[in-house]
Short mmCIF file of C-alpha atoms in Angstrom, two decimals:
data_model
loop_
_atom_site.label_atom_id
_atom_site.label_comp_id
_atom_site.label_asym_id
_atom_site.label_seq_id
_atom_site.Cartn_x
_atom_site.Cartn_y
_atom_site.Cartn_z
CA UNK A 39 82.76 -3.05 58.72
CA UNK A 40 84.68 -2.92 61.98
CA UNK A 41 87.35 -5.68 62.18
CA UNK A 42 86.24 -6.86 65.63
CA UNK A 43 82.62 -6.99 64.46
CA UNK A 44 83.62 -9.00 61.37
CA UNK A 45 85.29 -11.65 63.49
CA UNK A 46 82.55 -11.78 66.12
CA UNK A 47 79.33 -12.65 64.28
CA UNK A 48 77.82 -16.06 65.03
CA UNK A 49 76.26 -18.18 62.30
CA UNK A 50 72.79 -16.95 63.22
CA UNK A 51 73.79 -13.43 62.21
CA UNK A 52 72.44 -12.03 65.45
CA UNK A 53 74.48 -13.29 68.40
CA UNK A 54 77.90 -11.70 68.66
CA UNK A 55 81.06 -12.44 70.57
CA UNK A 56 80.75 -9.13 72.46
CA UNK A 57 77.41 -10.33 73.83
CA UNK A 58 78.98 -13.52 75.26
CA UNK A 59 82.03 -11.60 76.46
CA UNK A 60 79.86 -9.07 78.31
CA UNK A 61 77.76 -11.76 80.00
CA UNK A 62 80.68 -13.69 81.45
CA UNK A 63 82.56 -10.58 82.59
CA UNK A 64 79.52 -8.92 84.14
CA UNK A 65 78.82 -12.07 86.14
CA UNK A 66 82.34 -12.12 87.57
CA UNK A 67 82.06 -8.47 88.56
CA UNK A 68 78.67 -9.08 90.14
CA UNK A 69 79.77 -12.12 92.13
CA UNK A 70 82.93 -10.66 93.59
CA UNK A 71 81.97 -6.97 93.64
CA UNK A 72 78.30 -7.20 94.63
CA UNK A 73 77.92 -3.64 95.96
CA UNK A 74 75.25 -1.94 93.90
CA UNK A 75 74.33 -5.12 92.03
CA UNK A 76 70.81 -6.41 91.62
CA UNK A 77 70.32 -8.67 94.70
CA UNK A 78 68.32 -11.11 92.58
CA UNK A 79 71.39 -12.11 90.57
CA UNK A 80 74.17 -12.31 93.16
CA UNK A 81 73.72 -16.01 93.91
CA UNK A 82 77.01 -17.66 92.98
CA UNK A 83 75.55 -20.95 91.72
CA UNK A 84 72.99 -19.15 89.57
CA UNK A 85 75.68 -16.93 88.05
CA UNK A 86 77.91 -19.91 87.38
CA UNK A 87 75.08 -21.72 85.58
CA UNK A 88 74.26 -18.58 83.60
CA UNK A 89 77.87 -18.17 82.49
CA UNK A 90 78.26 -21.84 81.61
CA UNK A 91 75.19 -21.63 79.39
CA UNK A 92 76.67 -18.58 77.67
CA UNK A 93 80.04 -20.24 77.10
CA UNK A 94 78.44 -23.35 75.63
CA UNK A 95 76.98 -21.14 72.89
CA UNK A 96 80.53 -20.88 71.59
CA UNK A 97 80.60 -24.58 70.65
CA UNK A 98 80.21 -23.85 66.92
CA UNK A 99 82.15 -20.60 66.99
CA UNK A 100 85.66 -20.80 65.54
CA UNK A 101 88.36 -20.79 68.23
CA UNK A 102 90.70 -18.58 66.22
CA UNK A 103 87.98 -15.97 65.69
CA UNK A 104 87.25 -15.89 69.43
CA UNK A 105 90.94 -15.58 70.24
CA UNK A 106 91.38 -12.73 67.75
CA UNK A 107 88.36 -10.96 69.19
CA UNK A 108 89.62 -11.32 72.76
CA UNK A 109 93.09 -10.15 71.82
CA UNK A 110 91.63 -7.06 70.17
CA UNK A 111 89.55 -6.08 73.19
CA UNK A 112 92.23 -7.22 75.65
CA UNK A 113 92.71 -10.82 76.72
CA UNK A 114 91.18 -11.71 80.08
CA UNK A 115 91.07 -14.93 82.04
CA UNK A 116 87.37 -15.36 81.25
CA UNK A 117 88.08 -14.87 77.56
CA UNK A 118 90.77 -17.54 77.89
CA UNK A 119 88.56 -20.17 79.53
CA UNK A 120 85.66 -19.41 77.17
CA UNK A 121 88.06 -20.23 74.34
CA UNK A 122 87.99 -23.85 75.53
CA UNK A 123 84.36 -24.14 74.39
CA UNK A 124 85.01 -22.92 70.84
CA UNK A 125 85.17 -25.11 67.77
CA UNK A 126 88.70 -26.42 67.27
CA UNK A 127 89.96 -25.22 70.65
CA UNK A 128 93.31 -26.51 71.90
CA UNK A 129 94.15 -26.57 75.60
CA UNK A 130 97.61 -25.07 75.02
CA UNK A 131 95.95 -21.99 73.53
CA UNK A 132 93.79 -21.74 76.64
CA UNK A 133 96.89 -21.76 78.86
CA UNK A 134 98.78 -19.25 76.70
CA UNK A 135 95.76 -16.94 76.67
CA UNK A 136 95.43 -17.24 80.46
CA UNK A 137 99.10 -16.27 80.79
CA UNK A 138 98.56 -13.33 78.43
CA UNK A 139 95.73 -12.11 80.67
CA UNK A 140 98.18 -11.91 83.62
CA UNK A 141 95.39 -13.15 85.89
CA UNK A 142 96.86 -14.80 89.00
CA UNK A 143 95.79 -18.23 90.16
CA UNK A 144 95.53 -18.80 93.91
CA UNK A 145 93.51 -21.28 96.00
CA UNK A 146 90.67 -18.89 96.82
CA UNK A 147 87.16 -18.75 95.27
CA UNK A 148 87.72 -15.56 93.26
CA UNK A 149 90.87 -16.88 91.62
CA UNK A 150 89.76 -20.52 91.25
CA UNK A 151 86.42 -19.68 89.64
CA UNK A 152 87.66 -19.27 86.03
CA UNK A 153 89.30 -22.70 86.07
CA UNK A 154 85.96 -24.32 86.74
CA UNK A 155 84.65 -23.08 83.38
CA UNK A 156 87.28 -24.86 81.29
CA UNK A 157 85.66 -27.35 78.94
CA UNK A 158 86.19 -30.71 80.69
CA UNK A 159 86.63 -32.46 77.34
CA UNK A 160 90.03 -30.72 77.07
CA UNK A 161 91.14 -31.83 80.54
CA UNK A 162 92.24 -35.27 81.75
CA UNK A 163 89.39 -37.22 83.33
CA UNK A 164 91.26 -38.05 86.53
CA UNK A 165 91.84 -37.03 90.12
CA UNK A 166 95.39 -38.41 90.05
CA UNK A 167 97.99 -35.73 90.78
CA UNK A 168 100.56 -37.71 88.82
CA UNK A 169 98.35 -37.73 85.72
CA UNK A 170 97.46 -34.05 86.18
CA UNK A 171 101.16 -33.14 86.42
CA UNK A 172 101.88 -35.13 83.25
CA UNK A 173 98.99 -33.52 81.37
CA UNK A 174 100.19 -30.10 82.51
CA UNK A 175 103.75 -30.78 81.34
CA UNK A 176 104.87 -30.13 84.93
CA UNK A 177 104.01 -26.42 84.57
CA UNK A 178 102.47 -24.58 87.51
CA UNK A 179 99.54 -22.82 85.80
CA UNK A 180 98.01 -25.87 84.07
CA UNK A 181 98.55 -28.08 87.11
CA UNK A 182 96.95 -25.60 89.51
CA UNK A 183 94.08 -24.83 87.14
CA UNK A 184 93.31 -28.54 86.73
CA UNK A 185 93.39 -29.01 90.50
CA UNK A 186 91.04 -26.04 90.89
CA UNK A 187 88.69 -27.53 88.29
CA UNK A 188 88.39 -30.85 90.14
CA UNK A 189 84.96 -31.63 91.55
CA UNK A 190 86.17 -34.51 93.71
CA UNK A 191 89.11 -35.13 96.05
CA UNK A 192 92.68 -35.02 94.77
CA UNK A 193 94.72 -38.23 94.86
CA UNK A 194 98.22 -37.30 96.07
CA UNK A 195 99.90 -40.14 94.20
CA UNK A 196 103.35 -38.63 93.64
CA UNK A 197 106.47 -39.64 95.59
CA UNK A 198 106.92 -37.85 98.90
CA UNK A 199 110.11 -36.16 97.71
CA UNK A 200 108.34 -34.60 94.73
CA UNK A 201 105.42 -33.47 96.88
CA UNK A 202 107.56 -31.81 99.51
CA UNK A 203 109.69 -29.93 96.95
CA UNK A 204 106.72 -28.47 95.05
CA UNK A 205 107.19 -24.81 93.99
CA UNK A 206 105.14 -22.17 95.88
CA UNK A 207 102.13 -21.92 93.55
CA UNK A 208 101.63 -25.69 93.33
CA UNK A 209 102.39 -26.07 97.05
CA UNK A 210 99.60 -23.61 97.86
CA UNK A 211 97.05 -25.68 95.93
CA UNK A 212 98.25 -28.99 97.34
CA UNK A 213 98.10 -27.57 100.86
CA UNK A 214 94.62 -26.19 100.24
CA UNK A 215 93.32 -29.51 98.92
CA UNK A 216 94.87 -31.49 101.73
CA UNK A 217 93.42 -29.16 104.36
CA UNK A 218 89.96 -29.73 102.85
CA UNK A 219 90.31 -33.50 102.99
CA UNK A 220 88.70 -35.54 105.76
CA UNK A 221 91.10 -38.43 105.15
CA UNK A 222 94.74 -38.16 106.20
CA UNK A 223 97.80 -40.28 105.48
CA UNK A 224 100.87 -40.72 107.67
CA UNK A 225 102.96 -37.94 106.11
CA UNK A 226 100.17 -35.45 105.46
CA UNK A 227 100.74 -33.26 108.53
CA UNK A 228 104.43 -33.06 107.66
CA UNK A 229 103.64 -32.04 104.09
CA UNK A 230 101.18 -29.38 105.20
CA UNK A 231 103.86 -27.83 107.41
CA UNK A 232 106.46 -28.00 104.62
CA UNK A 233 104.09 -26.39 102.12
CA UNK A 234 103.17 -23.71 104.66
CA UNK A 235 106.85 -22.80 104.90
CA UNK A 236 107.26 -22.93 101.12
CA UNK A 237 104.52 -20.38 100.50
CA UNK A 238 105.32 -18.17 103.50
CA UNK A 239 105.65 -14.49 102.53
CA UNK A 240 104.74 -15.22 98.89
CA UNK A 241 101.63 -14.11 97.01
CA UNK A 242 100.30 -17.65 97.45
CA UNK A 243 100.31 -17.45 101.25
CA UNK A 244 96.52 -17.62 101.58
CA UNK A 245 94.98 -18.21 104.99
CA UNK A 246 92.82 -21.32 105.10
CA UNK A 247 91.41 -23.18 108.05
CA UNK A 248 91.83 -26.94 108.32
CA UNK A 249 88.70 -28.78 107.25
CA UNK A 250 87.29 -25.82 105.31
CA UNK A 251 85.52 -26.75 102.07
#
């Protein structure tokens, strides 16, 4: 029996990892490359709900088996975030798999979308930037992914000096979140300008209008 097939069978003997893998990757291609797609299934919210339902089927599927399968077919960012729903999943394995996929993370819908599928039980239940930074071990990818996964506003509760010296990737997400906020603090305009300069001429220099959601 094929090695990938051996590691991909679900307990029901019918559902396979390739089925789940195909669903979540086809949805991403449909949503962001809609030309030629069935117009009935290009609604973003509907696709997101469809993919979430598919990923939740992994809840009793061994995390190591899913990771082996994904590594054999080629690790992708959607394979990485789906790993978070598997039995015995560890968040560090999700981050390492995301890095292995070489998928960039920027504050735009196409790049933020995968982060929103990470199992929330593996993420800190907070909107505190300080707590997010601690949970992410002060590393850019986990911090930015957790910011992208937030459903509510971000609480910028770090000292001004730390905020203004944020590296480009984190600065791009902080700037994006602050631009979306309807509530401003005294130093916010200054920080937005500093972050704009930090990300200038980098891959994270993404145009975003103030007040956009």
